[in-house]
Amino acid sequence: MRVIESISELRAAMRGHDRRGFVPTMGNLHDGHIDLTRIARREVGPDGLVIMSIFVNRLQFGPREDFDRYPRTFEQDCDKCRAAGVDIVFAPPESELYPVPQGYMVEPPAIQHELDGAVRPGHFRGVATVVLKLFNIVQPSVAVFGKKDYQQCRVLDGMVQQLNLGIKMVFGETVRAQDGLALSSRNGYLSEAERAEAPALYRELVSVAAFVREAPNADFRVLERDAETRLRQRGWLPDYVAIRRRQDLAVAQPGDQGLVVLAAARLGSTRLIDNLEVTG
Ligand code: PAF
């Protein structure tokens, strides 16, 4: 496995390899990320290249968010990538990716201002911009993202389609701890007591999804508000519990098919997000 910091060196290393599976990350890797590298390998085959980028992208963090304290565990990340059969870790310094202040930005459509975007203004613009830059550098045939960031998947999929990038987008299922908590780099911020409470968010999604399945004509807004109230009663500060259409994240109406329940809530100083597709 090669660890590469410069764009020119990366381009040289990739020359002659047309099948490129790309997994963009911000590091602090867990089993969810490793699962994405397996998907990438499956997509490109044994002779293809699996490339992971590790870059904590300042552009997608708000001024009062956790950019500075975001966990940086580069050596351990490289060990995990090596063990998982990644071919190249691309870990550019900020000066390589943003040699001048980024003036050209990717402006996603209105969905960028809803759900997480309503609480994190500019977040999806920052994500889309860095991912387009990385796509231009890596020129992957396949890119793999985790469904844990459901809205990010929708925004980036739309970008690839509408900007005709010709990249196959693959979305990996959320990997969970045994008690249901979705694996996330931010779980490391939780105290012991908060970690014990954290799976309640997933349990809430499970119960809302079950209700939607059983009563597809129920008033979804009432279900959302009730779930938020239950979380509040347990000491959470919910940003939203939302029942949306999977395809475009439009607000779901009674009788709609193909739905997903999304939630974001603060537990102490940690903001957790999760989602569950309504199946069956
Ligand atoms: O999902 C993430 O880790 C980031 O948002 C991404 C896609 C690597 C862009 O910085």
PDB file of C-alpha atoms and ligand atoms in Angstrom:
ATOM      1  CA  MET A   1       0.000   0.000   0.000  1.00  0.00           C
ATOM      2  CA  ARG A   2       1.216   3.486  -0.857  1.00  0.00           C
ATOM      3  CA  VAL A   3       0.538   6.617   1.148  1.00  0.00           C
ATOM      4  CA  ILE A   4       0.545   9.625  -1.148  1.00  0.00           C
ATOM      5  CA  GLU A   5       0.207  13.308  -0.318  1.00  0.00           C
ATOM      6  CA  SER A   6       0.633  15.028  -3.659  1.00  0.00           C
ATOM      7  CA  ILE A   7      -1.782  15.153  -6.582  1.00  0.00           C
ATOM      8  CA  SER A   8       0.967  14.680  -9.179  1.00  0.00           C
ATOM      9  CA  GLU A   9       2.359  11.626  -7.396  1.00  0.00           C
ATOM     10  CA  LEU A  10      -1.144  10.164  -7.107  1.00  0.00           C
ATOM     11  CA  ARG A  11      -1.792  10.683 -10.813  1.00  0.00           C
ATOM     12  CA  ALA A  12       1.492   8.966 -11.662  1.00  0.00           C
ATOM     13  CA  ALA A  13       0.704   6.027  -9.369  1.00  0.00           C
ATOM     14  CA  MET A  14      -2.752   5.548 -10.923  1.00  0.00           C
ATOM     15  CA  ARG A  15      -1.562   5.744 -14.543  1.00  0.00           C
ATOM     16  CA  GLY A  16      -2.472   2.621 -16.518  1.00  0.00           C
ATOM     17  CA  HIS A  17      -5.189   1.566 -14.058  1.00  0.00           C
ATOM     18  CA  ASP A  18      -8.636   2.234 -15.503  1.00  0.00           C
ATOM     19  CA  ARG A  19     -10.662   0.464 -12.818  1.00  0.00           C
ATOM     20  CA  ARG A  20     -10.480   2.757  -9.812  1.00  0.00           C
ATOM     21  CA  GLY A  21     -12.669   2.302  -6.746  1.00  0.00           C
ATOM     22  CA  PHE A  22     -12.643   5.371  -4.557  1.00  0.00           C
ATOM     23  CA  VAL A  23     -13.642   5.732  -0.904  1.00  0.00           C
ATOM     24  CA  PRO A  24     -13.468   9.346   0.295  1.00  0.00           C
ATOM     25  CA  THR A  25     -13.189   9.706   4.111  1.00  0.00           C
ATOM     26  CA  MET A  26     -12.123  12.089   6.820  1.00  0.00           C
ATOM     27  CA  GLY A  27     -10.169   9.334   8.581  1.00  0.00           C
ATOM     28  CA  ASN A  28     -10.623   7.964  12.113  1.00  0.00           C
ATOM     29  CA  LEU A  29     -11.648   4.779  10.367  1.00  0.00           C
ATOM     30  CA  HIS A  30     -14.074   2.246  11.813  1.00  0.00           C
ATOM     31  CA  ASP A  31     -15.601  -0.965  10.459  1.00  0.00           C
ATOM     32  CA  GLY A  32     -18.138   1.062   8.454  1.00  0.00           C
ATOM     33  CA  HIS A  33     -15.322   2.626   6.406  1.00  0.00           C
ATOM     34  CA  ILE A  34     -13.555  -0.716   6.010  1.00  0.00           C
ATOM     35  CA  ASP A  35     -16.791  -2.203   4.722  1.00  0.00           C
ATOM     36  CA  LEU A  36     -16.815   0.494   2.014  1.00  0.00           C
ATOM     37  CA  THR A  37     -13.317  -0.541   0.907  1.00  0.00           C
ATOM     38  CA  ARG A  38     -14.566  -4.138   0.529  1.00  0.00           C
ATOM     39  CA  ILE A  39     -17.390  -2.888  -1.671  1.00  0.00           C
ATOM     40  CA  ALA A  40     -14.876  -0.905  -3.729  1.00  0.00           C
ATOM     41  CA  ARG A  41     -12.705  -3.998  -4.147  1.00  0.00           C
ATOM     42  CA  ARG A  42     -15.709  -6.071  -5.205  1.00  0.00           C
ATOM     43  CA  GLU A  43     -16.547  -3.410  -7.800  1.00  0.00           C
ATOM     44  CA  VAL A  44     -13.086  -3.083  -9.368  1.00  0.00           C
ATOM     45  CA  GLY A  45     -11.880  -6.675  -8.970  1.00  0.00           C
ATOM     46  CA  PRO A  46      -8.477  -7.939  -7.881  1.00  0.00           C
ATOM     47  CA  ASP A  47      -6.614  -6.036 -10.619  1.00  0.00           C
ATOM     48  CA  GLY A  48      -8.339  -2.704 -10.029  1.00  0.00           C
ATOM     49  CA  LEU A  49      -7.092   0.018  -7.685  1.00  0.00           C
ATOM     50  CA  VAL A  50      -8.808   0.766  -4.390  1.00  0.00           C
ATOM     51  CA  ILE A  51      -8.025   4.314  -3.323  1.00  0.00           C
ATOM     52  CA  MET A  52      -9.067   5.886  -0.040  1.00  0.00           C
ATOM     53  CA  SER A  53      -8.709   9.588   0.628  1.00  0.00           C
ATOM     54  CA  ILE A  54      -8.234  10.824   4.178  1.00  0.00           C
ATOM     55  CA  PHE A  55      -8.814  14.553   4.450  1.00  0.00           C
ATOM     56  CA  VAL A  56     -10.611  16.528   7.138  1.00  0.00           C
ATOM     57  CA  ASN A  57     -12.325  19.097   4.963  1.00  0.00           C
ATOM     58  CA  ARG A  58     -12.493  22.491   6.663  1.00  0.00           C
ATOM     59  CA  LEU A  59     -15.002  23.743   4.051  1.00  0.00           C
ATOM     60  CA  GLN A  60     -17.812  21.510   5.346  1.00  0.00           C
ATOM     61  CA  PHE A  61     -17.519  22.566   9.008  1.00  0.00           C
ATOM     62  CA  GLY A  62     -19.315  25.578  10.424  1.00  0.00           C
ATOM     63  CA  PRO A  63     -17.343  28.113  12.480  1.00  0.00           C
ATOM     64  CA  ARG A  64     -18.613  26.677  15.792  1.00  0.00           C
ATOM     65  CA  GLU A  65     -18.330  23.021  14.770  1.00  0.00           C
ATOM     66  CA  ASP A  66     -15.743  20.363  15.625  1.00  0.00           C
ATOM     67  CA  PHE A  67     -13.139  20.854  12.861  1.00  0.00           C
ATOM     68  CA  ASP A  68     -10.296  21.368  15.362  1.00  0.00           C
ATOM     69  CA  ARG A  69     -11.180  18.487  17.643  1.00  0.00           C
ATOM     70  CA  TYR A  70     -12.256  16.075  14.857  1.00  0.00           C
ATOM     71  CA  PRO A  71     -10.320  12.862  15.662  1.00  0.00           C
ATOM     72  CA  ARG A  72      -7.156  12.477  13.600  1.00  0.00           C
ATOM     73  CA  THR A  73      -5.694   8.954  13.867  1.00  0.00           C
ATOM     74  CA  PHE A  74      -3.629   8.703  10.724  1.00  0.00           C
ATOM     75  CA  GLU A  75      -1.212   5.912  11.695  1.00  0.00           C
ATOM     76  CA  GLN A  76      -3.982   3.591  12.903  1.00  0.00           C
ATOM     77  CA  ASP A  77      -6.027   4.462   9.795  1.00  0.00           C
ATOM     78  CA  CYS A  78      -3.133   3.409   7.549  1.00  0.00           C
ATOM     79  CA  ASP A  79      -2.767   0.115   9.452  1.00  0.00           C
ATOM     80  CA  LYS A  80      -6.467  -0.599   8.935  1.00  0.00           C
ATOM     81  CA  CYS A  81      -6.268   0.265   5.231  1.00  0.00           C
ATOM     82  CA  ARG A  82      -3.232  -1.962   4.770  1.00  0.00           C
ATOM     83  CA  ALA A  83      -5.026  -4.878   6.458  1.00  0.00           C
ATOM     84  CA  ALA A  84      -8.122  -4.255   4.302  1.00  0.00           C
ATOM     85  CA  GLY A  85      -6.168  -4.428   1.041  1.00  0.00           C
ATOM     86  CA  VAL A  86      -6.419  -0.749   0.082  1.00  0.00           C
ATOM     87  CA  ASP A  87      -3.867   0.065  -2.626  1.00  0.00           C
ATOM     88  CA  ILE A  88      -3.434   3.800  -2.133  1.00  0.00           C
ATOM     89  CA  VAL A  89      -4.186   6.160   0.745  1.00  0.00           C
ATOM     90  CA  PHE A  90      -4.359   9.695  -0.586  1.00  0.00           C
ATOM     91  CA  ALA A  91      -3.837  12.090   2.318  1.00  0.00           C
ATOM     92  CA  PRO A  92      -3.188  15.555   0.950  1.00  0.00           C
ATOM     93  CA  PRO A  93      -2.271  18.435   3.267  1.00  0.00           C
ATOM     94  CA  GLU A  94      -4.638  21.400   3.087  1.00  0.00           C
ATOM     95  CA  SER A  95      -2.104  23.327   0.992  1.00  0.00           C
ATOM     96  CA  GLU A  96      -2.334  20.628  -1.713  1.00  0.00           C
ATOM     97  CA  LEU A  97      -6.124  20.589  -2.003  1.00  0.00           C
ATOM     98  CA  TYR A  98      -6.690  24.284  -1.285  1.00  0.00           C
ATOM     99  CA  PRO A  99      -3.510  26.045  -2.484  1.00  0.00           C
ATOM    100  CA  VAL A 100      -5.578  29.232  -2.786  1.00  0.00           C
ATOM    101  CA  PRO A 101      -8.828  30.014  -0.943  1.00  0.00           C
ATOM    102  CA  GLN A 102     -11.556  28.004  -2.681  1.00  0.00           C
ATOM    103  CA  GLY A 103     -13.590  30.563  -4.631  1.00  0.00           C
ATOM    104  CA  TYR A 104     -15.446  28.193  -6.955  1.00  0.00           C
ATOM    105  CA  MET A 105     -18.022  26.159  -5.068  1.00  0.00           C
ATOM    106  CA  VAL A 106     -20.502  23.440  -5.982  1.00  0.00           C
ATOM    107  CA  GLU A 107     -23.966  24.730  -5.110  1.00  0.00           C
ATOM    108  CA  PRO A 108     -26.316  21.779  -4.540  1.00  0.00           C
ATOM    109  CA  PRO A 109     -30.075  22.292  -5.033  1.00  0.00           C
ATOM    110  CA  ALA A 110     -32.571  23.239  -2.319  1.00  0.00           C
ATOM    111  CA  ILE A 111     -32.273  19.948  -0.429  1.00  0.00           C
ATOM    112  CA  GLN A 112     -28.921  21.229   0.866  1.00  0.00           C
ATOM    113  CA  HIS A 113     -30.849  23.617   3.134  1.00  0.00           C
ATOM    114  CA  GLU A 114     -33.096  20.986   4.734  1.00  0.00           C
ATOM    115  CA  LEU A 115     -32.562  18.403   7.485  1.00  0.00           C
ATOM    116  CA  ASP A 116     -28.845  18.506   8.324  1.00  0.00           C
ATOM    117  CA  GLY A 117     -28.394  21.479   6.019  1.00  0.00           C
ATOM    118  CA  ALA A 118     -30.871  23.514   8.086  1.00  0.00           C
ATOM    119  CA  VAL A 119     -28.693  23.022  11.167  1.00  0.00           C
ATOM    120  CA  ARG A 120     -25.351  23.125   9.353  1.00  0.00           C
ATOM    121  CA  PRO A 121     -25.575  25.961   6.794  1.00  0.00           C
ATOM    122  CA  GLY A 122     -23.051  25.529   3.985  1.00  0.00           C
ATOM    123  CA  HIS A 123     -22.229  21.957   4.989  1.00  0.00           C
ATOM    124  CA  PHE A 124     -23.359  20.252   1.780  1.00  0.00           C
ATOM    125  CA  ARG A 125     -21.802  22.956  -0.380  1.00  0.00           C
ATOM    126  CA  GLY A 126     -18.493  22.164   1.350  1.00  0.00           C
ATOM    127  CA  VAL A 127     -18.992  18.414   0.950  1.00  0.00           C
ATOM    128  CA  ALA A 128     -19.963  18.628  -2.726  1.00  0.00           C
ATOM    129  CA  THR A 129     -17.061  20.959  -3.495  1.00  0.00           C
ATOM    130  CA  VAL A 130     -14.376  18.770  -1.930  1.00  0.00           C
ATOM    131  CA  VAL A 131     -15.864  15.583  -3.392  1.00  0.00           C
ATOM    132  CA  LEU A 132     -15.934  17.070  -6.894  1.00  0.00           C
ATOM    133  CA  LYS A 133     -12.299  18.127  -6.480  1.00  0.00           C
ATOM    134  CA  LEU A 134     -11.376  14.641  -5.277  1.00  0.00           C
ATOM    135  CA  PHE A 135     -13.320  13.064  -8.150  1.00  0.00           C
ATOM    136  CA  ASN A 136     -11.418  15.271 -10.617  1.00  0.00           C
ATOM    137  CA  ILE A 137      -8.115  14.242  -9.065  1.00  0.00           C
ATOM    138  CA  VAL A 138      -8.801  10.506  -8.700  1.00  0.00           C
ATOM    139  CA  GLN A 139     -11.112  10.085 -11.731  1.00  0.00           C
ATOM    140  CA  PRO A 140     -12.655   6.954 -10.248  1.00  0.00           C
ATOM    141  CA  SER A 141     -14.842   4.504 -12.132  1.00  0.00           C
ATOM    142  CA  VAL A 142     -16.705   3.738  -8.891  1.00  0.00           C
ATOM    143  CA  ALA A 143     -17.125   5.763  -5.704  1.00  0.00           C
ATOM    144  CA  VAL A 144     -18.455   4.288  -2.470  1.00  0.00           C
ATOM    145  CA  PHE A 145     -20.187   6.182   0.347  1.00  0.00           C
ATOM    146  CA  GLY A 146     -21.963   5.013   3.504  1.00  0.00           C
ATOM    147  CA  LYS A 147     -25.744   5.307   3.849  1.00  0.00           C
ATOM    148  CA  LYS A 148     -25.261   6.520   7.408  1.00  0.00           C
ATOM    149  CA  ASP A 149     -24.892   9.960   5.767  1.00  0.00           C
ATOM    150  CA  TYR A 150     -28.075   9.495   3.760  1.00  0.00           C
ATOM    151  CA  GLN A 151     -28.547  13.115   2.768  1.00  0.00           C
ATOM    152  CA  GLN A 152     -24.907  13.330   1.689  1.00  0.00           C
ATOM    153  CA  CYS A 153     -25.460  10.266  -0.530  1.00  0.00           C
ATOM    154  CA  ARG A 154     -28.484  11.931  -2.187  1.00  0.00           C
ATOM    155  CA  VAL A 155     -26.685  15.251  -2.702  1.00  0.00           C
ATOM    156  CA  LEU A 156     -23.587  13.589  -4.188  1.00  0.00           C
ATOM    157  CA  ASP A 157     -25.583  11.190  -6.348  1.00  0.00           C
ATOM    158  CA  GLY A 158     -27.471  14.177  -7.787  1.00  0.00           C
ATOM    159  CA  MET A 159     -24.173  15.961  -8.440  1.00  0.00           C
ATOM    160  CA  VAL A 160     -22.765  12.973 -10.331  1.00  0.00           C
ATOM    161  CA  GLN A 161     -25.929  12.643 -12.434  1.00  0.00           C
ATOM    162  CA  GLN A 162     -26.514  16.316 -13.179  1.00  0.00           C
ATOM    163  CA  LEU A 163     -22.868  17.146 -13.864  1.00  0.00           C
ATOM    164  CA  ASN A 164     -22.477  14.005 -16.034  1.00  0.00           C
ATOM    165  CA  LEU A 165     -19.455  12.797 -14.123  1.00  0.00           C
ATOM    166  CA  GLY A 166     -19.839   9.229 -15.377  1.00  0.00           C
ATOM    167  CA  ILE A 167     -18.938   7.688 -12.026  1.00  0.00           C
ATOM    168  CA  LYS A 168     -20.837   4.694 -10.668  1.00  0.00           C
ATOM    169  CA  MET A 169     -22.067   5.598  -7.181  1.00  0.00           C
ATOM    170  CA  VAL A 170     -22.442   2.743  -4.693  1.00  0.00           C
ATOM    171  CA  PHE A 171     -23.901   3.193  -1.222  1.00  0.00           C
ATOM    172  CA  GLY A 172     -22.940   0.844   1.613  1.00  0.00           C
ATOM    173  CA  GLU A 173     -25.321  -0.154   4.392  1.00  0.00           C
ATOM    174  CA  THR A 174     -24.782   1.414   7.800  1.00  0.00           C
ATOM    175  CA  VAL A 175     -22.612  -0.735  10.049  1.00  0.00           C
ATOM    176  CA  ARG A 176     -23.877  -0.857  13.644  1.00  0.00           C
ATOM    177  CA  ALA A 177     -22.580  -1.867  17.052  1.00  0.00           C
ATOM    178  CA  GLN A 178     -24.361  -4.856  18.604  1.00  0.00           C
ATOM    179  CA  ASP A 179     -26.719  -2.558  20.489  1.00  0.00           C
ATOM    180  CA  GLY A 180     -27.730  -0.815  17.251  1.00  0.00           C
ATOM    181  CA  LEU A 181     -25.673   2.374  17.477  1.00  0.00           C
ATOM    182  CA  ALA A 182     -24.473   3.362  14.003  1.00  0.00           C
ATOM    183  CA  LEU A 183     -20.665   3.403  13.853  1.00  0.00           C
ATOM    184  CA  SER A 184     -19.403   6.970  13.588  1.00  0.00           C
ATOM    185  CA  SER A 185     -16.171   8.801  14.262  1.00  0.00           C
ATOM    186  CA  ARG A 186     -18.118  11.130  16.541  1.00  0.00           C
ATOM    187  CA  ASN A 187     -19.154   8.244  18.868  1.00  0.00           C
ATOM    188  CA  GLY A 188     -15.717   8.696  20.434  1.00  0.00           C
ATOM    189  CA  TYR A 189     -16.925  12.000  21.928  1.00  0.00           C
ATOM    190  CA  LEU A 190     -19.552  10.194  24.053  1.00  0.00           C
ATOM    191  CA  SER A 191     -19.060   9.709  27.803  1.00  0.00           C
ATOM    192  CA  GLU A 192     -19.710   6.222  29.185  1.00  0.00           C
ATOM    193  CA  ALA A 193     -23.238   7.180  30.254  1.00  0.00           C
ATOM    194  CA  GLU A 194     -23.959   8.817  26.892  1.00  0.00           C
ATOM    195  CA  ARG A 195     -22.646   5.773  25.034  1.00  0.00           C
ATOM    196  CA  ALA A 196     -25.114   3.626  26.998  1.00  0.00           C
ATOM    197  CA  GLU A 197     -27.959   5.980  26.036  1.00  0.00           C
ATOM    198  CA  ALA A 198     -26.923   6.496  22.386  1.00  0.00           C
ATOM    199  CA  PRO A 199     -28.668   3.393  20.875  1.00  0.00           C
ATOM    200  CA  ALA A 200     -32.005   4.974  21.879  1.00  0.00           C
ATOM    201  CA  LEU A 201     -31.772   7.037  18.683  1.00  0.00           C
ATOM    202  CA  TYR A 202     -31.722   3.878  16.543  1.00  0.00           C
ATOM    203  CA  ARG A 203     -34.503   2.303  18.618  1.00  0.00           C
ATOM    204  CA  GLU A 204     -36.617   5.386  17.911  1.00  0.00           C
ATOM    205  CA  LEU A 205     -35.987   4.987  14.167  1.00  0.00           C
ATOM    206  CA  VAL A 206     -36.946   1.313  14.377  1.00  0.00           C
ATOM    207  CA  SER A 207     -40.210   2.142  16.104  1.00  0.00           C
ATOM    208  CA  VAL A 208     -41.123   4.992  13.717  1.00  0.00           C
ATOM    209  CA  ALA A 209     -40.284   2.807  10.688  1.00  0.00           C
ATOM    210  CA  ALA A 210     -42.442  -0.019  12.104  1.00  0.00           C
ATOM    211  CA  PHE A 211     -45.328   2.395  12.641  1.00  0.00           C
ATOM    212  CA  VAL A 212     -45.026   3.728   9.069  1.00  0.00           C
ATOM    213  CA  ARG A 213     -45.013   0.163   7.740  1.00  0.00           C
ATOM    214  CA  GLU A 214     -48.087  -0.792   9.764  1.00  0.00           C
ATOM    215  CA  ALA A 215     -49.977   2.456   9.207  1.00  0.00           C
ATOM    216  CA  PRO A 216     -48.872   3.941   5.851  1.00  0.00           C
ATOM    217  CA  ASN A 217     -51.743   6.431   5.942  1.00  0.00           C
ATOM    218  CA  ALA A 218     -50.955   7.793   9.404  1.00  0.00           C
ATOM    219  CA  ASP A 219     -50.192  11.486   9.915  1.00  0.00           C
ATOM    220  CA  PHE A 220     -46.401  11.358   9.511  1.00  0.00           C
ATOM    221  CA  ARG A 221     -45.932  14.807  11.054  1.00  0.00           C
ATOM    222  CA  VAL A 222     -47.487  13.558  14.289  1.00  0.00           C
ATOM    223  CA  LEU A 223     -45.202  10.497  14.266  1.00  0.00           C
ATOM    224  CA  GLU A 224     -42.172  12.756  13.798  1.00  0.00           C
ATOM    225  CA  ARG A 225     -43.193  15.121  16.616  1.00  0.00           C
ATOM    226  CA  ASP A 226     -43.952  12.209  18.986  1.00  0.00           C
ATOM    227  CA  ALA A 227     -40.541  10.666  18.337  1.00  0.00           C
ATOM    228  CA  GLU A 228     -38.834  14.012  18.996  1.00  0.00           C
ATOM    229  CA  THR A 229     -40.807  14.367  22.246  1.00  0.00           C
ATOM    230  CA  ARG A 230     -39.757  10.899  23.424  1.00  0.00           C
ATOM    231  CA  LEU A 231     -36.111  11.718  22.699  1.00  0.00           C
ATOM    232  CA  ARG A 232     -36.432  15.041  24.552  1.00  0.00           C
ATOM    233  CA  GLN A 233     -37.894  13.205  27.540  1.00  0.00           C
ATOM    234  CA  ARG A 234     -34.777  11.011  27.613  1.00  0.00           C
ATOM    235  CA  GLY A 235     -32.513  14.064  27.704  1.00  0.00           C
ATOM    236  CA  TRP A 236     -31.732  14.452  23.999  1.00  0.00           C
ATOM    237  CA  LEU A 237     -31.977  17.696  22.019  1.00  0.00           C
ATOM    238  CA  PRO A 238     -33.393  16.559  18.666  1.00  0.00           C
ATOM    239  CA  ASP A 239     -32.769  18.621  15.532  1.00  0.00           C
ATOM    240  CA  TYR A 240     -35.247  16.529  13.561  1.00  0.00           C
ATOM    241  CA  VAL A 241     -36.953  13.194  13.118  1.00  0.00           C
ATOM    242  CA  ALA A 242     -38.193  13.184   9.533  1.00  0.00           C
ATOM    243  CA  ILE A 243     -40.022  10.738   7.299  1.00  0.00           C
ATOM    244  CA  ARG A 244     -38.925  11.394   3.724  1.00  0.00           C
ATOM    245  CA  ARG A 245     -39.001   9.816   0.288  1.00  0.00           C
ATOM    246  CA  ARG A 246     -35.753   7.912  -0.288  1.00  0.00           C
ATOM    247  CA  GLN A 247     -35.402   8.973  -3.870  1.00  0.00           C
ATOM    248  CA  ASP A 248     -35.319  12.758  -3.426  1.00  0.00           C
ATOM    249  CA  LEU A 249     -35.751  13.285   0.333  1.00  0.00           C
ATOM    250  CA  ALA A 250     -39.003  15.144  -0.304  1.00  0.00           C
ATOM    251  CA  VAL A 251     -41.378  15.297   2.678  1.00  0.00           C
ATOM    252  CA  ALA A 252     -43.315  11.995   2.703  1.00  0.00           C
ATOM    253  CA  GLN A 253     -47.069  12.070   2.446  1.00  0.00           C
ATOM    254  CA  PRO A 254     -49.441   9.331   3.672  1.00  0.00           C
ATOM    255  CA  GLY A 255     -49.518   6.464   1.173  1.00  0.00           C
ATOM    256  CA  ASP A 256     -46.061   7.254  -0.304  1.00  0.00           C
ATOM    257  CA  GLN A 257     -43.804   4.251  -0.944  1.00  0.00           C
ATOM    258  CA  GLY A 258     -40.004   3.980  -0.681  1.00  0.00           C
ATOM    259  CA  LEU A 259     -39.516   5.922   2.532  1.00  0.00           C
ATOM    260  CA  VAL A 260     -36.661   6.555   4.943  1.00  0.00           C
ATOM    261  CA  VAL A 261     -36.756   7.847   8.510  1.00  0.00           C
ATOM    262  CA  LEU A 262     -33.926  10.220   9.339  1.00  0.00           C
ATOM    263  CA  ALA A 263     -32.939  11.683  12.685  1.00  0.00           C
ATOM    264  CA  ALA A 264     -30.340  13.986  14.167  1.00  0.00           C
ATOM    265  CA  ALA A 265     -30.099  14.807  17.842  1.00  0.00           C
ATOM    266  CA  ARG A 266     -27.643  16.101  20.364  1.00  0.00           C
ATOM    267  CA  LEU A 267     -26.682  13.998  23.369  1.00  0.00           C
ATOM    268  CA  GLY A 268     -24.647  16.208  25.684  1.00  0.00           C
ATOM    269  CA  SER A 269     -22.195  17.964  23.390  1.00  0.00           C
ATOM    270  CA  THR A 270     -22.267  15.243  20.700  1.00  0.00           C
ATOM    271  CA  ARG A 271     -24.508  15.459  17.671  1.00  0.00           C
ATOM    272  CA  LEU A 272     -25.507  12.059  16.297  1.00  0.00           C
ATOM    273  CA  ILE A 273     -27.288  11.318  13.028  1.00  0.00           C
ATOM    274  CA  ASP A 274     -28.854   8.086  11.855  1.00  0.00           C
ATOM    275  CA  ASN A 275     -31.516   6.814   9.456  1.00  0.00           C
ATOM    276  CA  LEU A 276     -33.469   3.706   8.591  1.00  0.00           C
ATOM    277  CA  GLU A 277     -35.142   2.778   5.323  1.00  0.00           C
ATOM    278  CA  VAL A 278     -38.721   1.595   5.710  1.00  0.00           C
ATOM    279  CA  THR A 279     -38.807  -1.844   4.145  1.00  0.00           C
ATOM    280  CA  GLY A 280     -41.392  -4.579   3.613  1.00  0.00           C
TER     281      GLY A 280
HETATM  282  O1  PAF B   1     -18.496  11.500   4.710  1.00  0.00           O
HETATM  283  C1  PAF B   1     -17.398  12.053   4.897  1.00  0.00           C
HETATM  284  O2  PAF B   1     -16.522  11.546   5.597  1.00  0.00           O
HETATM  285  C2  PAF B   1     -17.134  13.401   4.231  1.00  0.00           C
HETATM  286  O3  PAF B   1     -18.275  14.185   4.213  1.00  0.00           O
HETATM  287  C3  PAF B   1     -16.511  13.274   2.836  1.00  0.00           C
HETATM  288  C4  PAF B   1     -17.484  12.608   1.866  1.00  0.00           C
HETATM  289  C5  PAF B   1     -15.229  12.474   2.903  1.00  0.00           C
HETATM  290  C6  PAF B   1     -16.190  14.662   2.274  1.00  0.00           C
HETATM  291  O4  PAF B   1     -15.280  15.335   3.083  1.00  0.00           O
END
